[in-house]
Amino acid sequence: GATQATVEGPEDSLPVMLDRLTGELLAASAGEGSVHGGSLATSSLEALKAYLEGRAAHRGGHYQAAAQHYSRAVGVDSGFTIAAFALGRVIEAGVNVADTGRIHQLVWDGRNRLSPRDRLLLDAFYGPRGPGRGLSAESLRARERAAAAFPDEAHAWFMVGDAYFHGGAVLGFPDWHERARQGLERALALDSTWVAPISHLTSLATRGGDTTETRRLWELLVQLDSTSSTTDGLRYMVAAALGDEEMRSKALERLAAQDSHAARQAAGFVQITTGVEYLDTLIAIMQGRAGTQSERNGAARASYVAAMNRGRPREAARLVSNLDLDGLGWRPLREWYWNGLLEDTTVVLRLADSSERAPFGLTAAEQRSQLLAACRLTRWRLARDDTSGVAFLLHRLEAGLTMGDSVVPDGASPRCTSMVRAMLAVRLGRPDAKALVGRADSILLLIPPKDYGVSNLVSRLTMAYLFEDLGQLDRALAVFRRGTGTAYLSTTLREEGRLAALTGDREGAIRAYVHYLELRSDPEPEVLPEVEAVRNELARLVGEPE
């Protein structure tokens, strides 16, 4: 039937009334009016048009175009919170947008302008404590509450599935794959033409090795969206999963014509699932298509990760030689956990020590930088069984807990401090070591992914080694299996294989070692002894009777 709308107001406001009427008709015809209600209130018809254009692009999987439309809407009316919220979701999907912190703050500051339904969805998306906290068990529960409150809302179910898809493994859910699939399928059942859940489900099917489901979902996806860079990245994954060389060749051609993000996505998938076949080609495409400085930095980091996983630390060091990757603290962690190179260890430690012994700076930025260095230096030393100077550094970290949000959000959350306490207790053989390690691991699961800039991946490696030091090999193995990222992947696979063998999981050990050797098929000389040791251990396991 015909779309209808009515507005009321004084006669001298006729132009305003006409704009409002036009806006309501536009929203209704786009299927947005009854869904968002009062959230669509804006004084600008131009802003509303840009938002609706962004919604159409967003649902079709064209995230870059969606970001441009949403940005235009927010630029015209910074109080148009629903547009800023939509832009925030596109940013979280991986699109680079200038001044992302400001966008998220606009959303949070304007949340009371949203309808009750959209406000609940916003709280679910950001978590109850607002933007910048990352995904945590707390924010995941908020998403599940939103889905329970609005069981017919596709976006709510997508947020649940998306959270498990990206963070379920890291948060310790062994069945994350199934939980993600259920949420995404609910979203798709409610909105059968929405590209995002189909895209995620296709990725899950490729990772799970389900070729029949991969084909079905891919055909459905191509019917809806055959042109976006997101689909081109996934096209390569599908081709690799199906072993379709003709499709893979076409996917590489399409990636070579897209921005660098799609090739980066495919390069990550290759490392996680299929070793290194065509990885050099994907990296060359990624580097060649990086246009902005931000894209070039992203390509350099992704190339670094690939080189480190392949056992090429010298090549990796050259790739990022021109980047300032978090200064001093960045390098020792990679040297210790990932076959990195740190030939000037003494210089680095002396500079770090000098920084840490200095009084706290006057600004929040200076204090945060000092706490960041203290966290990394302390953990690196304890990982090497070196307790010198740790008491002073721990005292500094504990002081950081009281400095408040201006230095580190949530009053310098206790992740790093609790982990340092646990490491020190284990190194000193204290009777409370087991309790402190358990507490540190629970905090790691409950609190968002970054604390003093130390990644969840490094924290996970640390926790696994601590559980092993305590003789809790099953828990150590479970921690190594939390997460699906590319950073530290080769280290994780090596340790997973070793612990799986020690705990009797022969099949799991073989699987991890085979993957490790696929990644490190052509290592640099320094890494070759480790690779040979893994190859010998795999030969022993394969030769054992089942």
XYZ file of C-alpha atoms in Angstrom:
546
model
C 0.000 0.000 0.000
C 0.901 3.680 -0.089
C 3.272 5.110 2.491
C 1.656 7.782 4.657
C 2.888 10.362 7.176
C 1.469 13.457 8.862
C 3.071 16.388 10.687
C 1.637 19.314 12.595
C 2.905 22.871 13.241
C 2.207 26.581 12.744
C 1.687 27.857 9.193
C 4.807 30.043 9.220
C 6.936 26.931 9.705
C 5.730 25.398 6.436
C 9.265 24.775 4.995
C 10.268 22.998 8.201
C 7.053 20.975 8.177
C 7.605 19.970 4.564
C 11.137 18.827 5.319
C 9.887 16.860 8.305
C 7.092 15.290 6.256
C 9.526 14.406 3.471
C 11.878 12.884 6.041
C 9.142 10.763 7.584
C 8.071 9.543 4.160
C 11.660 8.715 3.234
C 12.204 6.826 6.490
C 8.938 4.954 6.150
C 9.608 3.965 2.540
C 13.058 2.702 3.592
C 11.471 0.583 6.317
C 13.143 2.624 9.043
C 10.346 4.696 10.556
C 8.589 2.078 12.662
C 11.890 0.425 13.555
C 13.755 3.399 14.989
C 10.902 5.690 16.037
C 12.161 8.825 17.785
C 15.812 7.986 17.054
C 15.401 9.451 13.556
C 14.679 12.950 14.856
C 16.929 15.466 13.101
C 16.497 19.043 11.995
C 18.221 18.285 8.690
C 16.606 16.535 5.761
C 20.085 16.246 4.215
C 21.372 14.385 7.270
C 18.428 11.985 7.179
C 18.921 11.293 3.470
C 22.625 10.590 4.030
C 21.807 8.258 6.931
C 19.269 6.289 4.885
C 21.763 5.991 2.005
C 24.302 4.733 4.527
C 21.843 2.161 5.863
C 21.248 0.787 2.359
C 25.000 0.508 1.716
C 25.610 -0.978 5.180
C 23.026 -3.737 4.791
C 24.504 -4.571 1.404
C 27.971 -5.061 2.859
C 29.436 -1.911 1.273
C 31.042 -0.647 4.462
C 33.300 2.020 2.985
C 30.394 3.631 1.146
C 28.241 3.348 4.265
C 30.910 5.133 6.310
C 30.993 7.996 3.805
C 27.217 8.456 3.951
C 27.083 8.210 7.747
C 29.992 10.654 8.071
C 28.139 13.132 5.896
C 25.036 12.780 8.092
C 27.029 13.384 11.277
C 28.878 16.278 9.644
C 25.593 18.006 8.870
C 24.035 17.256 12.278
C 26.438 16.144 15.033
C 23.446 15.569 17.307
C 21.996 12.913 14.976
C 22.972 10.087 17.321
C 21.541 7.178 15.349
C 23.787 8.129 12.395
C 26.839 8.383 14.670
C 25.933 5.002 16.177
C 25.716 3.456 12.715
C 29.090 4.981 11.847
C 30.538 3.541 15.063
C 29.413 0.061 14.031
C 31.050 0.447 10.610
C 34.265 1.551 12.323
C 34.182 -1.590 14.477
C 33.780 -3.621 11.263
C 37.252 -2.421 10.227
C 36.661 0.715 8.141
C 39.164 3.508 8.749
C 37.417 6.767 9.684
C 39.115 9.957 10.846
C 38.686 10.862 14.522
C 37.059 7.602 15.593
C 37.292 8.543 19.276
C 35.157 11.631 18.663
C 32.537 9.558 16.794
C 32.186 7.055 19.616
C 31.986 9.881 22.149
C 29.220 11.583 20.131
C 27.264 8.343 20.269
C 27.713 7.892 23.989
C 26.994 11.530 24.852
C 23.821 11.514 22.726
C 22.469 8.130 23.794
C 19.482 9.674 25.600
C 18.211 10.975 22.247
C 17.582 7.415 21.082
C 14.379 5.436 21.393
C 14.346 2.890 24.265
C 14.924 0.108 21.745
C 17.941 1.767 20.143
C 19.326 2.780 23.530
C 19.327 -0.855 24.636
C 21.056 -1.854 21.405
C 23.648 0.886 21.933
C 24.319 -0.275 25.500
C 24.665 -3.814 24.171
C 27.083 -2.760 21.437
C 29.420 -0.744 23.655
C 28.841 -2.581 26.901
C 27.444 -0.897 30.000
C 30.623 1.142 30.591
C 30.729 2.822 27.205
C 33.070 2.959 24.205
C 36.768 2.131 24.216
C 36.514 -0.862 26.546
C 36.596 -3.621 23.932
C 34.703 -6.893 24.031
C 34.415 -8.575 27.433
C 32.245 -11.188 29.091
C 30.284 -8.276 30.564
C 29.560 -6.677 27.184
C 28.737 -10.078 25.678
C 26.086 -10.606 28.368
C 24.672 -7.158 27.560
C 24.246 -8.233 23.940
C 22.491 -11.414 24.966
C 20.108 -9.397 27.172
C 19.255 -7.169 24.213
C 18.485 -10.206 22.052
C 16.272 -11.638 24.793
C 14.456 -8.304 25.130
C 13.976 -7.978 21.341
C 13.800 -11.559 20.023
C 12.476 -10.302 16.662
C 15.304 -7.771 16.190
C 17.861 -8.996 13.635
C 20.497 -6.462 14.739
C 20.390 -7.719 18.330
C 21.002 -11.308 17.249
C 23.725 -10.250 14.855
C 25.551 -8.470 17.696
C 25.453 -11.696 19.723
C 26.719 -13.809 16.844
C 29.316 -11.198 15.915
C 30.634 -11.067 19.498
C 31.116 -14.835 19.641
C 32.565 -14.815 16.105
C 35.253 -12.265 16.963
C 35.788 -12.818 20.689
C 34.199 -16.052 21.862
C 37.397 -18.082 21.732
C 39.453 -15.395 23.486
C 36.814 -15.154 26.209
C 37.133 -18.872 26.907
C 34.084 -20.371 25.167
C 35.144 -23.700 23.625
C 31.816 -23.814 21.742
C 32.198 -20.262 20.380
C 31.805 -21.499 16.812
C 28.332 -22.931 17.519
C 27.222 -19.936 19.597
C 28.299 -17.594 16.812
C 26.477 -19.674 14.221
C 23.232 -19.714 16.216
C 23.176 -15.936 16.701
C 24.019 -15.243 13.068
C 21.422 -17.690 11.776
C 18.747 -16.051 13.962
C 19.696 -12.679 12.488
C 19.537 -14.063 8.955
C 16.169 -15.704 9.565
C 14.801 -12.292 10.610
C 16.453 -10.405 7.731
C 17.191 -12.690 4.800
C 18.843 -10.009 2.639
C 21.372 -8.719 5.188
C 24.882 -9.421 3.928
C 26.846 -9.259 7.218
C 25.451 -12.424 8.890
C 25.758 -14.361 5.610
C 29.369 -13.230 5.290
C 30.214 -14.336 8.843
C 28.422 -17.668 8.403
C 30.358 -18.282 5.192
C 33.610 -17.622 7.037
C 32.596 -20.052 9.798
C 31.796 -22.717 7.228
C 35.178 -22.305 5.519
C 37.031 -22.568 8.823
C 35.002 -25.614 9.808
C 35.756 -27.400 6.533
C 32.066 -27.776 5.636
C 32.293 -27.539 1.840
C 28.565 -28.121 1.202
C 27.558 -25.290 3.540
C 30.355 -23.091 2.182
C 29.000 -23.463 -1.361
C 25.400 -22.822 -0.290
C 26.213 -19.678 1.664
C 28.571 -18.350 -0.986
C 25.910 -18.657 -3.683
C 23.471 -16.822 -1.430
C 26.026 -14.094 -0.707
C 26.925 -13.529 -4.350
C 23.241 -13.117 -5.230
C 23.063 -10.222 -2.757
C 26.543 -8.722 -3.108
C 29.106 -9.610 -5.755
C 31.074 -6.358 -5.907
C 32.257 -5.158 -2.489
C 35.835 -5.547 -1.275
C 34.500 -7.470 1.753
C 33.065 -10.108 -0.564
C 36.287 -10.244 -2.589
C 38.294 -11.061 0.527
C 35.857 -13.826 1.375
C 35.900 -15.045 -2.250
C 39.543 -16.015 -1.792
C 38.766 -17.856 1.466
C 35.963 -19.816 -0.183
C 38.165 -20.724 -3.151
C 40.904 -21.951 -0.800
C 38.438 -23.949 1.300
C 36.921 -25.580 -1.789
C 40.273 -26.139 -3.477
C 38.940 -24.361 -6.565
C 42.009 -23.061 -8.396
C 40.057 -21.241 -11.105
C 38.019 -19.405 -8.478
C 41.184 -18.636 -6.517
C 42.840 -17.135 -9.594
C 39.812 -14.907 -10.231
C 39.752 -13.922 -6.547
C 43.389 -12.818 -6.723
C 42.624 -10.715 -9.812
C 39.747 -8.999 -8.011
C 41.815 -8.420 -4.866
C 44.488 -6.746 -6.982
C 41.889 -4.152 -7.989
C 40.560 -3.498 -4.454
C 41.840 -1.665 -1.392
C 44.431 -3.355 0.818
C 41.989 -4.422 3.552
C 40.504 -7.326 1.579
C 43.937 -8.768 0.742
C 44.967 -8.376 4.402
C 41.861 -10.308 5.434
C 42.689 -13.117 3.006
C 46.342 -13.224 4.141
C 45.216 -13.688 7.739
C 42.841 -16.475 6.747
C 45.615 -18.294 4.876
C 47.846 -18.340 7.957
C 45.081 -19.487 10.301
C 43.772 -22.269 8.101
C 45.909 -23.350 5.180
C 49.582 -22.613 5.783
C 51.339 -20.217 3.423
C 50.193 -21.097 -0.091
C 49.854 -17.894 -2.145
C 50.695 -15.857 0.949
C 53.498 -13.963 -0.820
C 51.078 -13.015 -3.598
C 48.477 -11.774 -1.118
C 51.060 -9.726 0.781
C 52.320 -8.150 -2.441
C 48.739 -7.187 -3.368
C 48.120 -5.830 0.133
C 51.263 -3.684 0.046
C 50.649 -2.524 -3.522
C 47.065 -1.453 -2.852
C 47.811 0.460 0.370
C 47.104 4.070 -0.573
C 46.940 6.061 2.663
C 49.594 6.154 5.370
C 47.216 4.309 7.675
C 46.809 1.544 5.091
C 50.586 1.360 4.576
C 51.116 1.012 8.316
C 48.476 -1.697 8.470
C 50.077 -3.533 5.553
C 53.516 -3.315 7.213
C 52.159 -4.750 10.472
C 50.326 -7.557 8.690
C 53.453 -8.365 6.650
C 55.476 -8.389 9.869
C 53.064 -10.858 11.460
C 53.277 -13.155 8.443
C 57.089 -13.039 8.418
C 57.281 -13.816 12.142
C 54.877 -16.738 11.789
C 56.996 -18.063 8.947
C 60.140 -17.972 11.084
C 61.747 -15.000 9.337
C 62.582 -12.513 12.115
C 65.203 -10.597 10.096
C 62.778 -10.059 7.242
C 60.139 -9.023 9.794
C 62.428 -6.450 11.403
C 63.098 -4.850 8.003
C 59.377 -4.597 7.244
C 58.675 -2.399 10.259
C 62.005 -0.596 10.557
C 60.375 2.732 9.679
C 57.398 2.370 12.022
C 57.211 3.477 15.643
C 55.391 0.481 17.059
C 54.844 1.519 20.657
C 58.462 2.403 21.241
C 60.736 0.340 23.452
C 58.170 -1.921 25.028
C 57.064 -3.406 21.734
C 60.288 -5.215 20.924
C 61.281 -7.258 23.990
C 57.923 -9.084 24.114
C 58.320 -10.267 20.543
C 61.923 -11.244 21.141
C 60.914 -13.435 24.040
C 57.654 -14.952 22.821
C 58.018 -15.086 19.041
C 61.585 -15.744 17.855
C 62.142 -12.021 17.440
C 65.485 -10.270 17.222
C 66.655 -7.860 19.879
C 70.378 -7.532 19.435
C 70.595 -4.411 21.612
C 68.895 -5.930 24.661
C 71.178 -4.167 27.140
C 70.522 -0.751 25.594
C 66.774 -1.301 25.548
C 66.703 -2.399 29.188
C 68.875 0.515 30.316
C 66.624 3.037 28.555
C 63.503 1.386 29.940
C 64.977 1.321 33.444
C 65.864 4.989 33.204
C 62.299 5.816 32.201
C 60.807 3.758 35.007
C 63.021 5.166 37.747
C 62.041 8.724 36.868
C 59.216 10.310 38.902
C 55.756 10.144 37.343
C 55.285 12.825 34.700
C 52.850 15.690 35.140
C 50.477 14.809 32.301
C 48.164 11.816 31.926
C 49.901 10.898 28.663
C 53.325 10.808 30.343
C 51.997 8.726 33.230
C 50.294 6.283 30.891
C 53.512 5.874 28.883
C 55.477 5.143 32.059
C 52.912 2.601 33.261
C 52.929 0.944 29.838
C 56.714 0.558 29.937
C 56.585 -0.696 33.538
C 54.021 -3.340 32.641
C 55.946 -4.640 29.665
C 59.390 -4.490 31.258
C 58.221 -6.281 34.414
C 56.507 -9.065 32.507
C 59.473 -9.503 30.183
C 61.894 -9.765 33.104
C 59.735 -12.242 35.006
C 59.283 -14.342 31.857
C 63.096 -14.668 31.884
C 63.125 -15.592 35.621
C 64.715 -12.229 36.413
C 63.185 -10.661 39.545
C 65.610 -7.725 39.798
C 63.842 -4.403 40.150
C 60.425 -6.064 39.940
C 59.296 -4.990 43.420
C 59.781 -1.320 42.511
C 57.993 -1.721 39.169
C 55.096 -3.593 40.789
C 54.731 -0.790 43.320
C 54.522 1.663 40.419
C 51.864 -0.440 38.694
C 49.824 -0.578 41.904
C 50.040 3.216 42.140
C 48.581 3.327 38.632
C 45.437 1.582 39.867
C 44.447 4.771 41.693
C 45.229 7.286 38.953
C 41.809 7.249 37.334
C 40.346 7.262 33.849
C 42.411 10.184 32.602
C 45.491 7.914 32.657
C 44.004 4.496 31.875
C 40.257 3.790 31.469
C 38.589 2.191 34.471
C 41.286 3.380 36.830
C 44.028 1.330 35.160
C 42.183 -1.989 35.212
C 43.951 -4.661 37.225
C 44.872 -6.985 34.349
C 48.562 -6.190 34.113
C 49.030 -5.750 37.851
C 47.294 -9.044 38.690
C 49.409 -10.871 36.113
C 52.661 -9.419 37.464
C 51.649 -10.437 41.000
C 50.940 -13.965 39.756
C 54.215 -14.217 37.836
C 56.220 -13.018 40.808
C 54.487 -15.481 43.150
C 55.233 -18.385 40.783
C 58.878 -17.348 40.350
C 59.333 -17.116 44.130
C 57.465 -20.386 44.770
C 55.009 -18.729 47.136
C 52.079 -20.754 48.543
C 49.528 -18.285 47.168
C 50.816 -18.663 43.603
C 48.001 -20.939 42.418
C 45.294 -18.610 43.742
C 46.950 -15.544 42.195
C 47.312 -17.243 38.807
C 43.657 -18.272 38.854
C 42.619 -14.723 39.725
C 44.768 -13.240 36.964
C 43.211 -15.585 34.412
C 39.672 -14.739 35.523
C 40.478 -11.037 35.175
C 41.907 -11.706 31.716
C 38.544 -13.176 30.675
C 36.364 -10.553 32.338
C 38.100 -7.300 31.455
C 38.418 -5.950 27.901
C 41.360 -6.826 25.691
C 43.857 -4.057 26.451
C 45.448 -2.866 29.634
C 48.485 -0.572 29.391
C 48.490 -1.450 25.682
C 49.538 -5.085 26.258
C 47.549 -7.312 23.936
C 45.321 -10.161 24.959
C 47.487 -12.482 22.868
C 50.626 -11.798 24.923
C 48.599 -12.117 28.121
C 47.250 -15.477 26.970
C 50.765 -16.805 26.345
C 51.839 -15.604 29.778
C 48.897 -17.294 31.512
C 49.453 -20.591 29.716
C 53.097 -20.693 30.801
C 52.098 -19.903 34.402
C 49.587 -22.771 34.493
C 52.277 -25.061 33.116
C 54.738 -23.891 35.794
C 52.126 -24.878 38.387
C 51.779 -28.335 36.817
C 48.270 -27.629 35.502
C 48.921 -28.816 31.960
C 45.262 -29.227 30.963
C 44.526 -25.609 31.901
C 47.647 -24.433 30.099
C 46.555 -26.250 26.932
C 43.052 -24.779 27.173
C 44.504 -21.269 27.396
C 46.682 -21.829 24.313
C 43.534 -22.853 22.466
C 41.729 -19.633 23.352
C 41.875 -17.373 20.337
C 42.130 -17.518 16.572
C 44.299 -14.549 15.595
C 47.472 -14.483 13.528
C 49.762 -12.720 16.020
C 51.993 -15.234 17.841
C 50.272 -18.020 15.891
C 53.421 -20.046 15.283
C 54.355 -19.886 18.978
C 50.832 -20.879 19.993
C 50.809 -23.851 17.601
C 54.211 -25.056 18.808
C 53.173 -24.890 22.458
C 49.731 -26.337 21.780
C 51.360 -29.308 20.065
C 53.826 -29.833 22.902
C 51.179 -29.676 25.640
C 48.678 -31.760 23.685
C 51.328 -34.498 23.397
C 52.081 -34.271 27.133
C 48.389 -34.568 28.060
C 47.656 -37.481 25.740
C 45.902 -35.618 22.938
C 47.924 -37.202 20.139
C 45.558 -36.136 17.356
C 45.509 -32.522 18.590
C 49.302 -32.486 18.852
C 49.719 -33.767 15.292
C 47.246 -31.203 13.958
C 49.036 -28.303 15.680
C 52.517 -29.458 14.622
C 51.467 -29.969 10.983
C 50.044 -26.445 10.886
C 53.223 -25.058 12.483
C 55.430 -26.756 9.882
C 53.218 -25.513 7.035
C 53.792 -21.962 8.287
C 57.526 -22.455 8.762
C 58.344 -24.281 5.564
C 61.150 -21.823 4.732
C 62.574 -20.371 7.980
C 65.665 -18.217 8.436
C 68.770 -19.992 9.843
C 68.246 -18.804 13.452
C 64.843 -20.500 13.604
C 65.796 -23.726 11.834
C 66.765 -25.688 15.010
C 63.301 -25.095 16.492
C 61.622 -26.172 13.250
C 63.733 -29.352 13.104
C 62.824 -30.169 16.707
C 59.108 -29.867 15.916
C 59.545 -31.970 12.747
C 61.249 -34.715 14.769
C 58.541 -34.644 17.434
C 55.842 -34.890 14.761
C 57.614 -37.873 13.195
C 57.692 -39.561 16.604
C 53.960 -38.948 17.162
C 52.984 -40.142 13.693
C 55.090 -43.267 14.177
C 53.376 -44.151 17.457
C 50.669 -46.841 17.324
C 47.173 -45.425 17.803
